[in-house]
Short mmCIF file of N, CA and C in Angstrom, two decimals:
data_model
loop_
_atom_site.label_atom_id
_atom_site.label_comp_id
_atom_site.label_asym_id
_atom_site.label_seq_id
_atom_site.Cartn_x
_atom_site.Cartn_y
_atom_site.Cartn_z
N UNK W 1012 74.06 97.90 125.37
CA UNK W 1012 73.00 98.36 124.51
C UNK W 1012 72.65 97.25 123.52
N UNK W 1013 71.29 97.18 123.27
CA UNK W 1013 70.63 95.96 122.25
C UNK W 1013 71.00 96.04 120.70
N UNK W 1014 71.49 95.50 120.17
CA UNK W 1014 71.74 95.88 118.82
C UNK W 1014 70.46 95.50 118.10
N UNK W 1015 70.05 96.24 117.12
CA UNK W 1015 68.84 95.76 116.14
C UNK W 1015 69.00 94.85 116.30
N UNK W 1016 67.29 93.89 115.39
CA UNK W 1016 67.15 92.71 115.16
C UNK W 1016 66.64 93.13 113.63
N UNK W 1017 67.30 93.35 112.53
CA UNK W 1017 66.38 93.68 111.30
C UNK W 1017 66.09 92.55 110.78
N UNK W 1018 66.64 90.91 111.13
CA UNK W 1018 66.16 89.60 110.19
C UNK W 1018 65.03 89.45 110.72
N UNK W 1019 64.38 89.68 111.44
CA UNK W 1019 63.21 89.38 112.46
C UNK W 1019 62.18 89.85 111.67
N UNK W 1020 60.90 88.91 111.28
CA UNK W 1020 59.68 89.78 110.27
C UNK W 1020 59.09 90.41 111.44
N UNK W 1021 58.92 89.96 112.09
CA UNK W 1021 57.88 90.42 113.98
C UNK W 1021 58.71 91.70 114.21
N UNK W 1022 59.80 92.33 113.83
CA UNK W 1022 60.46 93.46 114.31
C UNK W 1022 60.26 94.63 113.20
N UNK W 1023 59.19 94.05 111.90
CA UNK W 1023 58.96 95.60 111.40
C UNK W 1023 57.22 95.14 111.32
N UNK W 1024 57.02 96.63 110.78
CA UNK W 1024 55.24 96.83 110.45
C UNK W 1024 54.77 97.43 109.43
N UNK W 1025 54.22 96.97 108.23
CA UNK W 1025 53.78 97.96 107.01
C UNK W 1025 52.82 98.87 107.58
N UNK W 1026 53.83 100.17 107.16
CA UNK W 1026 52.69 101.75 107.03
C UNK W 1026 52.11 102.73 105.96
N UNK W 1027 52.21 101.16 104.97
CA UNK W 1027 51.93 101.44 103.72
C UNK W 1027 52.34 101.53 102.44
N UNK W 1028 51.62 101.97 101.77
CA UNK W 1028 52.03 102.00 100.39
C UNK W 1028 51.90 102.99 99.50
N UNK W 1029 52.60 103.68 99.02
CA UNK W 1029 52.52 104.88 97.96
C UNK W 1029 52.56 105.13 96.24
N UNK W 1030 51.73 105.33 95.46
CA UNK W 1030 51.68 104.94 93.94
C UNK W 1030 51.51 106.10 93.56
N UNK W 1031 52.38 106.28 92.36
CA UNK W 1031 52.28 107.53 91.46
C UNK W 1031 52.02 106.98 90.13
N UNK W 1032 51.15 107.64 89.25
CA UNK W 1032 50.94 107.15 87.97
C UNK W 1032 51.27 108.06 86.87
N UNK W 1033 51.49 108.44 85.85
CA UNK W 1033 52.19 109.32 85.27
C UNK W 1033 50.99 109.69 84.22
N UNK W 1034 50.49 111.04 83.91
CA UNK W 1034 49.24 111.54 83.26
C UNK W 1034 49.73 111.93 82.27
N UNK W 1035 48.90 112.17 81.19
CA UNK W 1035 49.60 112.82 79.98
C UNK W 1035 48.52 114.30 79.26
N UNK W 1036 49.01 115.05 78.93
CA UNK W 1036 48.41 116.20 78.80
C UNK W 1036 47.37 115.79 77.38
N UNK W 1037 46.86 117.16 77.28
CA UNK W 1037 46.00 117.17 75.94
C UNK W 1037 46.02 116.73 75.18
N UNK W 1038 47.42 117.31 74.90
CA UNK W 1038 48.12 116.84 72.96
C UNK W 1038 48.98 115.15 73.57
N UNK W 1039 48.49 114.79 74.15
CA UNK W 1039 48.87 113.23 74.61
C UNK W 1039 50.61 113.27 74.59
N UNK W 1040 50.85 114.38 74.92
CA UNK W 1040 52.54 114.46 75.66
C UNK W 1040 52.01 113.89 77.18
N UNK W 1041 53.55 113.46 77.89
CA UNK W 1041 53.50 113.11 79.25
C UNK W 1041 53.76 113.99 80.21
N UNK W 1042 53.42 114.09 81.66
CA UNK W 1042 53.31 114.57 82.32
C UNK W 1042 54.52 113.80 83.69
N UNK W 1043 56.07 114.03 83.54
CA UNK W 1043 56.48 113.20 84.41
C UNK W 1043 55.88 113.36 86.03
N UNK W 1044 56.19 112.63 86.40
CA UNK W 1044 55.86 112.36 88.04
C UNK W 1044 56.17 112.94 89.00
N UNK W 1045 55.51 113.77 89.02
CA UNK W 1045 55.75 114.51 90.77
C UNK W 1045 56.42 113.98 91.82
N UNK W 1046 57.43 114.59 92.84
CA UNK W 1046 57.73 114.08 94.07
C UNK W 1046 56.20 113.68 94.67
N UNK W 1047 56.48 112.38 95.50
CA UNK W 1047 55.35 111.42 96.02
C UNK W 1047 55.59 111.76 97.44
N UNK W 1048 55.10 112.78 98.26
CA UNK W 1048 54.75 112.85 99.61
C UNK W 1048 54.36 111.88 100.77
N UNK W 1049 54.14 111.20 101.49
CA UNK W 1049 54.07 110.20 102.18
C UNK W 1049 54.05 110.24 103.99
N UNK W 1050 53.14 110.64 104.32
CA UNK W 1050 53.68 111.45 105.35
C UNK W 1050 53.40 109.90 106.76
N UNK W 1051 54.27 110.58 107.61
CA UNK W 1051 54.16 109.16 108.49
C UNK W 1051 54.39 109.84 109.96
N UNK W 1052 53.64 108.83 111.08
CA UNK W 1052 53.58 109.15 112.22
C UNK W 1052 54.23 107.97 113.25
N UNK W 1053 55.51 107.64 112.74
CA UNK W 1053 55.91 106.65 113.65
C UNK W 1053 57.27 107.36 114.61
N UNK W 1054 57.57 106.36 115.24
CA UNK W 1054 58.88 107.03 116.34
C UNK W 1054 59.80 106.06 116.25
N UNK W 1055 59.89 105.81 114.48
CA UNK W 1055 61.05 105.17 114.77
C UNK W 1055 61.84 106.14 113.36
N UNK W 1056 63.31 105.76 113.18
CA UNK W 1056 64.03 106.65 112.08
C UNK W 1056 64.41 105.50 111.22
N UNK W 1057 64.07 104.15 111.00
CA UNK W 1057 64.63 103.02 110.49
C UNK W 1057 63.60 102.58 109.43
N UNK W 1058 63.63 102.77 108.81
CA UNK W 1058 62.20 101.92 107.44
C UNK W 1058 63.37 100.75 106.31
N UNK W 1059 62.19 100.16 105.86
CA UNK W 1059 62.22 99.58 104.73
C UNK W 1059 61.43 99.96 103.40
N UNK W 1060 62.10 100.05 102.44
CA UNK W 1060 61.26 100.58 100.88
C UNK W 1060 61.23 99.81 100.31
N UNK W 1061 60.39 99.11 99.47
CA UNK W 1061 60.38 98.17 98.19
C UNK W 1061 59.80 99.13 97.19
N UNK W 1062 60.43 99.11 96.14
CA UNK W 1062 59.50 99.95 94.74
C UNK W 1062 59.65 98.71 93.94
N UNK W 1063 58.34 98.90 92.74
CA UNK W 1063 57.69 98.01 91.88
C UNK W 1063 57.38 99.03 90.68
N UNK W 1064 57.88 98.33 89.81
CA UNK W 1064 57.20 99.77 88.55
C UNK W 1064 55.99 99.03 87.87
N UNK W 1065 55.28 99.23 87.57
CA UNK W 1065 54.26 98.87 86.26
C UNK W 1065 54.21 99.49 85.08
N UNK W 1066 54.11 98.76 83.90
CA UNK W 1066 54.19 97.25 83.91
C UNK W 1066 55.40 96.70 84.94
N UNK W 1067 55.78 95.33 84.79
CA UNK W 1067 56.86 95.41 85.52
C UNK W 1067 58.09 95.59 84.30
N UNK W 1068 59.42 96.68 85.17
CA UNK W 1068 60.69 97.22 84.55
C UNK W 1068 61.12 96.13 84.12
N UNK W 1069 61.70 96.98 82.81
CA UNK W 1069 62.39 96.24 82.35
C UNK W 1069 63.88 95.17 82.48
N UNK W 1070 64.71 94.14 82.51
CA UNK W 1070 65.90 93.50 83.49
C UNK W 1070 66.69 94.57 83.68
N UNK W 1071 67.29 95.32 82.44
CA UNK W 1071 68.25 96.69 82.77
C UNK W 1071 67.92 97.61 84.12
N UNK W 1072 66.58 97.47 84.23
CA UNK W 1072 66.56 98.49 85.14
C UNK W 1072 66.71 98.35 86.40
N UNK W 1073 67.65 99.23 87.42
CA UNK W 1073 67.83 98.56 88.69
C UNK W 1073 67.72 99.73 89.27
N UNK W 1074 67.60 101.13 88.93
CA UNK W 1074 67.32 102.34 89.72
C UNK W 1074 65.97 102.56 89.77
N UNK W 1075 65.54 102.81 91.17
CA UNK W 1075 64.46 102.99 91.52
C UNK W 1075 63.62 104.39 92.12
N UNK W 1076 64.80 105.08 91.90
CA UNK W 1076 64.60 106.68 92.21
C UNK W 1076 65.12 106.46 94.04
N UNK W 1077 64.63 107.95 94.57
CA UNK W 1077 65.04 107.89 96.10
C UNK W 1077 64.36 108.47 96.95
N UNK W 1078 64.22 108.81 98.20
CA UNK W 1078 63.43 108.95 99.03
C UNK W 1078 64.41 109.53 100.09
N UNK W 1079 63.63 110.54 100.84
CA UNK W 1079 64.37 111.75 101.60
C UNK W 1079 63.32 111.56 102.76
N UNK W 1080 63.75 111.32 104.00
CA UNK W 1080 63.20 112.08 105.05
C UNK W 1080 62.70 113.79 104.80
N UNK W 1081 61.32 114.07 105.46
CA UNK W 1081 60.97 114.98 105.23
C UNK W 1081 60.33 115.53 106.16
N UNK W 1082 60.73 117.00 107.01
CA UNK W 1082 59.98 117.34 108.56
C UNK W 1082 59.77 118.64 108.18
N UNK W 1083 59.04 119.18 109.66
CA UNK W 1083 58.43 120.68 109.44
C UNK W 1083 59.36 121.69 109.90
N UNK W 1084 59.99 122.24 109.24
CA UNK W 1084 60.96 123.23 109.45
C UNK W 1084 60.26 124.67 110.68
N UNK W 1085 59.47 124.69 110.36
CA UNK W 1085 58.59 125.89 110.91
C UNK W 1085 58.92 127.20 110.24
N UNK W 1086 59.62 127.26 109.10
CA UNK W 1086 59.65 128.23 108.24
C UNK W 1086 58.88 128.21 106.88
N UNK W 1087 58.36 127.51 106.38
CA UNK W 1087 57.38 127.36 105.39
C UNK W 1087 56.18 127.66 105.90
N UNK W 1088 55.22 127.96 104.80
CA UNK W 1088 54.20 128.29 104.82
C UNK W 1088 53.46 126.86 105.37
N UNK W 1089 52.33 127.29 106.19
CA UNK W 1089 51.41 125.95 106.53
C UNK W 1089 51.09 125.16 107.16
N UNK W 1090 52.67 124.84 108.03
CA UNK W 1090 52.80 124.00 108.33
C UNK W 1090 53.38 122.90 107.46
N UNK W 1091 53.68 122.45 106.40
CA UNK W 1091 53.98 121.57 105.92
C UNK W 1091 55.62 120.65 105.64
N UNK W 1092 55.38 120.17 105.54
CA UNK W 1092 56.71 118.79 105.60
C UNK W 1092 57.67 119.59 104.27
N UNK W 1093 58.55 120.65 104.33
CA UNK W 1093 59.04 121.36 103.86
C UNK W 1093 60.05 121.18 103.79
N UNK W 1094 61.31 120.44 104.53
CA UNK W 1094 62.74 120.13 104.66
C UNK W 1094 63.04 119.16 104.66
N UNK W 1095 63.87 118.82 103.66
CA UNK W 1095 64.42 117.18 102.74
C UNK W 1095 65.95 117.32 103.85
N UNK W 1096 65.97 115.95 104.17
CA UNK W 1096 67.30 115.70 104.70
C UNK W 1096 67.51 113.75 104.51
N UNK W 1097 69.04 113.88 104.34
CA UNK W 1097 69.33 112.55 103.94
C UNK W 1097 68.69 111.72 102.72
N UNK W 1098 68.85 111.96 101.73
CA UNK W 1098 68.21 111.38 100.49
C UNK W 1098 69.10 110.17 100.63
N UNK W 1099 68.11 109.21 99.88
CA UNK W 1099 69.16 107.73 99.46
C UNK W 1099 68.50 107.20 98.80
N UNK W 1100 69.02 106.44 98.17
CA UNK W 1100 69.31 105.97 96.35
C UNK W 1100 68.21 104.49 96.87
N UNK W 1101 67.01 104.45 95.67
CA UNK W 1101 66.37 102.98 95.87
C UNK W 1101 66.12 102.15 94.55
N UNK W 1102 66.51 100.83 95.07
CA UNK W 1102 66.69 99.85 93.94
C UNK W 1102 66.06 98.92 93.67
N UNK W 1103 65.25 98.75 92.55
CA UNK W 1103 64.41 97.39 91.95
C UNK W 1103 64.96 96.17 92.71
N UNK W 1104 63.92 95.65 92.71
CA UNK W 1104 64.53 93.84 93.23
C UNK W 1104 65.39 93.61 94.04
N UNK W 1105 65.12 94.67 95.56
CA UNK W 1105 65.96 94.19 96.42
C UNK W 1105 64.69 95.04 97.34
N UNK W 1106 64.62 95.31 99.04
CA UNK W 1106 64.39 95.82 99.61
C UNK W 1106 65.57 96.29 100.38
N UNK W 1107 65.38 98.07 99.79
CA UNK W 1107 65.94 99.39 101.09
C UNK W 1107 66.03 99.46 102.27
N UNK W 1108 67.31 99.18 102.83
CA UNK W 1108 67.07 99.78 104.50
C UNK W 1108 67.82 101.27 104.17
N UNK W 1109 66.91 102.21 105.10
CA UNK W 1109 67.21 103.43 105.47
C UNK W 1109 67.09 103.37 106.79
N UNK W 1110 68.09 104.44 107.05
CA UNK W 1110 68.02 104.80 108.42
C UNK W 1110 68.47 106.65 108.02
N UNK W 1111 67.50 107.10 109.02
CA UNK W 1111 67.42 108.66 108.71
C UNK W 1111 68.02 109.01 109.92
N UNK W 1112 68.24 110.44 109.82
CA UNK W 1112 68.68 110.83 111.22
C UNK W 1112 67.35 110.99 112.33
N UNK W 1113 67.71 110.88 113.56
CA UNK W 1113 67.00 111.00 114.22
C UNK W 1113 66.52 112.43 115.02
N UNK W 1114 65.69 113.27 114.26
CA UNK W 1114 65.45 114.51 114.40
C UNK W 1114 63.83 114.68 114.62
N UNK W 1115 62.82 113.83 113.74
CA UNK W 1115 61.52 114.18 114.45
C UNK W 1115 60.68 112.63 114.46
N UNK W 1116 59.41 112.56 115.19
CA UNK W 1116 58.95 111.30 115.05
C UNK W 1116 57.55 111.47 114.58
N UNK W 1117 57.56 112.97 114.08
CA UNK W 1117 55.94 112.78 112.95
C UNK W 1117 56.72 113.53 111.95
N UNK W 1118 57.22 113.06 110.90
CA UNK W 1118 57.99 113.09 109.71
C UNK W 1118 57.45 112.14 108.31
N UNK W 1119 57.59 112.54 107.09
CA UNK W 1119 57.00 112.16 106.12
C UNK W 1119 58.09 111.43 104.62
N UNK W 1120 58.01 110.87 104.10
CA UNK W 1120 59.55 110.07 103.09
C UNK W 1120 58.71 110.86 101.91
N UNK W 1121 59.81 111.43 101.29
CA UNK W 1121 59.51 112.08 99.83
C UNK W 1121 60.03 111.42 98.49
N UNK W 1122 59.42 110.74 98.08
CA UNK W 1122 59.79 109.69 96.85
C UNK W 1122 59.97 110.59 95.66
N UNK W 1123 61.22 110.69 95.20
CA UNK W 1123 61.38 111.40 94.03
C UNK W 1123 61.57 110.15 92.77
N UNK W 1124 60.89 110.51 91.94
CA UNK W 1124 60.56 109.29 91.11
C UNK W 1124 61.68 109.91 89.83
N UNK W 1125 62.20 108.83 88.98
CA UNK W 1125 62.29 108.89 87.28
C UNK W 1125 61.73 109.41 86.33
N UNK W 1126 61.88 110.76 85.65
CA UNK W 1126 60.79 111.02 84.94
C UNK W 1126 60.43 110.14 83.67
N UNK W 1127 61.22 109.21 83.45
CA UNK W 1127 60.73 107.96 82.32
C UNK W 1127 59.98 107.38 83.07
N UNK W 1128 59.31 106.87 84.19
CA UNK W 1128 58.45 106.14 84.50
C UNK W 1128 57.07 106.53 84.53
N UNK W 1129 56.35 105.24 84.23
CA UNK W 1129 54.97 105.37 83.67
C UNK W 1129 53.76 105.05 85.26
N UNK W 1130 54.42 104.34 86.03
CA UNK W 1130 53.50 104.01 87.21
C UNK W 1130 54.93 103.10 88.30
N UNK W 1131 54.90 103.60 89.45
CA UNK W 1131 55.80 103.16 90.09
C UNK W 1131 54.64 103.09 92.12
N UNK W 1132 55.15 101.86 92.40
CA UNK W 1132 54.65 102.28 93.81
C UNK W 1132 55.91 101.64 94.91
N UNK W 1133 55.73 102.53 95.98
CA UNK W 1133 56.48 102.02 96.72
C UNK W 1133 56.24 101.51 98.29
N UNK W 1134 56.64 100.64 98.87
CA UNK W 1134 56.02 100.22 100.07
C UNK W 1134 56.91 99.84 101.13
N UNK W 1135 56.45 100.42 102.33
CA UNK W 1135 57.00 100.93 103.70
C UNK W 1135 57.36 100.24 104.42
N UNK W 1136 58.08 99.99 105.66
CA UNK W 1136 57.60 98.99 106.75
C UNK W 1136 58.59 100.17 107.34
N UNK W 1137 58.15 100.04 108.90
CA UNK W 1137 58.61 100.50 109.80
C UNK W 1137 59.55 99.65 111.00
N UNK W 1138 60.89 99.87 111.29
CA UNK W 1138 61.23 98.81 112.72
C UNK W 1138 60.74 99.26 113.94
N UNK W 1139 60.34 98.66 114.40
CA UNK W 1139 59.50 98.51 115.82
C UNK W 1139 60.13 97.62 116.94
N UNK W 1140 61.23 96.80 116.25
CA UNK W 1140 62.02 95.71 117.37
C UNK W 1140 62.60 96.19 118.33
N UNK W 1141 63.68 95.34 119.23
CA UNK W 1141 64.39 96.20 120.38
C UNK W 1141 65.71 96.58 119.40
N UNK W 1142 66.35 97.16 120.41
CA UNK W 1142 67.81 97.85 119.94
C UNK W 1142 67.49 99.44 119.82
N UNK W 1143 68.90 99.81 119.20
CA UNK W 1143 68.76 101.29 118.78
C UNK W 1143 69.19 101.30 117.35
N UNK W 1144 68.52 101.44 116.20
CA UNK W 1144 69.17 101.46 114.75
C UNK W 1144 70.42 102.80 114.64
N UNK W 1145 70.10 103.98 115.68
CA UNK W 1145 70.55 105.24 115.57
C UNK W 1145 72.35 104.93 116.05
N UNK W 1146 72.62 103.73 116.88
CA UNK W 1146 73.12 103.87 117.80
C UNK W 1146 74.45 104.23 116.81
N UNK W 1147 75.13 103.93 115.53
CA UNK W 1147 76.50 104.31 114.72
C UNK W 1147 76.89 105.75 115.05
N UNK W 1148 74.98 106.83 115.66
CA UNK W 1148 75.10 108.26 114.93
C UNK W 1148 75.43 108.77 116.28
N UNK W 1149 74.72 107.55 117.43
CA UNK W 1149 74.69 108.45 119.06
C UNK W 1149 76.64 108.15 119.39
N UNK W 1150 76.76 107.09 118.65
CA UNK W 1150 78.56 106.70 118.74
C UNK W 1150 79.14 107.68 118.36
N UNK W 1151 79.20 108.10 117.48
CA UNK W 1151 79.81 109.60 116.79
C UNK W 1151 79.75 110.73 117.03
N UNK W 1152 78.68 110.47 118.10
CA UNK W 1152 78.14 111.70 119.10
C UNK W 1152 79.09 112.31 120.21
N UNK W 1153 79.23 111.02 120.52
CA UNK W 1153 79.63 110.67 121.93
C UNK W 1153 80.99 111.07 121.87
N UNK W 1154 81.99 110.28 120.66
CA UNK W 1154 83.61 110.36 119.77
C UNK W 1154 84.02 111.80 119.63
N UNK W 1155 82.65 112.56 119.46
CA UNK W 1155 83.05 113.89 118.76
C UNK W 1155 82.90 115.20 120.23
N UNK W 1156 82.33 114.08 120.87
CA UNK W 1156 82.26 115.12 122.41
C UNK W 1156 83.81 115.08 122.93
N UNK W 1157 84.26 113.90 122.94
CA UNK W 1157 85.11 113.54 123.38
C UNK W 1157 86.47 114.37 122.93
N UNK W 1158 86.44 114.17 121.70
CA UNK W 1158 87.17 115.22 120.77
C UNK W 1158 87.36 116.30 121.62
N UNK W 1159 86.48 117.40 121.52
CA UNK W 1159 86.21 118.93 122.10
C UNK W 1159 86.59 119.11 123.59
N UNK W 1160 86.41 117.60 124.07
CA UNK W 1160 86.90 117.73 125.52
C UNK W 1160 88.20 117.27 125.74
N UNK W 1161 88.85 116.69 124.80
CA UNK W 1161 90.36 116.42 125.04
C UNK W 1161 91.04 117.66 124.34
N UNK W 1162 90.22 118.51 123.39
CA UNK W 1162 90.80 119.89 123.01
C UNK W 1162 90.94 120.82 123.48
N UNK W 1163 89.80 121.06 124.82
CA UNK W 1163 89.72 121.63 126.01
C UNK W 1163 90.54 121.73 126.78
N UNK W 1164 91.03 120.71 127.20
CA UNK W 1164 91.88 119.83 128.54
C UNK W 1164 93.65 120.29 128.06
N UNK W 1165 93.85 120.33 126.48
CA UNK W 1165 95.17 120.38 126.15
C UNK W 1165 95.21 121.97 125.73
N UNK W 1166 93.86 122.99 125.34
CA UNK W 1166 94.28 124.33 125.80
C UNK W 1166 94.29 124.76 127.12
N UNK W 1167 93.61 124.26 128.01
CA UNK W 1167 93.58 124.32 129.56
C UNK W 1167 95.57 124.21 130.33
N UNK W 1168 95.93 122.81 129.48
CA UNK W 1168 97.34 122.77 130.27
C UNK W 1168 97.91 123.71 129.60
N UNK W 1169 97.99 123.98 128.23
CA UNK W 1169 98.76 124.66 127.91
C UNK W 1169 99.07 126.40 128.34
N UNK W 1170 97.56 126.20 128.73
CA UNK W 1170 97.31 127.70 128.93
C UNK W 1170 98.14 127.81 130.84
N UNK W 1171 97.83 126.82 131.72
CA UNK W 1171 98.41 127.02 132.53
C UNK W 1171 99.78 126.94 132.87
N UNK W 1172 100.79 125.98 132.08
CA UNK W 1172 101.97 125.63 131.49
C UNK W 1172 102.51 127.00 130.95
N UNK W 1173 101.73 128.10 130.20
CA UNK W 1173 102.21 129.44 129.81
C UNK W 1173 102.18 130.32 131.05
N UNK W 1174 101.35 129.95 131.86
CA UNK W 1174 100.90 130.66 133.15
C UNK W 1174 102.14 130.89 134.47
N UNK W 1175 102.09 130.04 134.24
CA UNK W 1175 103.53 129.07 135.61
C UNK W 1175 104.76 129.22 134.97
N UNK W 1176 105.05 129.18 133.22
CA UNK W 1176 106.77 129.29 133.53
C UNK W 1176 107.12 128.12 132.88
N UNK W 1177 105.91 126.95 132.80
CA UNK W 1177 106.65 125.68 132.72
C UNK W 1177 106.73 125.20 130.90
N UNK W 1178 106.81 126.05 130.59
CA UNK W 1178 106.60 125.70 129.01
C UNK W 1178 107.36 126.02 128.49
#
């Protein structure tokens, strides 16, 4: 099996970019920032995030809020991208690799922002290279089959071992 290529620029693709700006009510109180919806139509489970705050953050700051895979449960109203799975933590001045589970391939990233922040955007890329990014989860797949079938196999003897006399 191909292992990723994530150093490769030719192995991802920007699918954009997402900006939240933070409003302030009447009496000029603030209005923190809504979860940032983002919805995406690729077939892969592997992205990259960069967030940028404006102005730009201050040096202290290195949390960047986080971002959840997000699919259609078919229990919400609507149709809509209703079920958060796998959240992970994103950080100023570096670019995020995520890797989500691999459960749907028209799925949407839900940016939950800082409510101290005043304007934050964040931006996408998708992997598109060869390999399998999933492959740690299809390994554990495979480990845990294996499991159930060597648990099988040792109530099976035992059970025939009680059967026969020989135990």
């Amino acid at each position: 099996m191909t292992k990723p290529r994530f150093d490769l620029p030719e192995n991802w693709e920007s699918v954009g970019v997402q900006t939240g700006i933070r409003r302030q009510n009447a009496d000029g109180s603030n209005i923190p920032l809504s979860p940032l919806i983002f919805p995406l139509t690729i077939h892969t489970n592997t992205v990259l995030i960069q967030a940028a705050h404006f102005p730009v953050q201050p040096d202290g700051w290195k949390y960047a809020g986080a971002a959840s895979m997000t699919i259609r449960s078919g229990v919400g109203a609507g149709g809509n991208l209703d079920t958060s799975i796998g959240v992970k933590k994103l950080w100023f001045k570096r670019i995020n690799l995520c890797v989500f589970p691999n459960w749907a391939s028209d799925y949407g990233l839900t940016f939950y922002v800082p409510e101290w922040f005043t304007q934050i955007q964040y931006s996408v890329w998708a992997y598109i290279g060869p390999g399998d990014p999933d492959l740690e989860t299809k390994t554990d797949k495979v480990y845990q089959e294996a499991l159930g079938i060597h648990s099988d196999l040792t109530t099976l003897i035992n059970d025939f071992d009680a059967y026969t006399g020989m135990n």
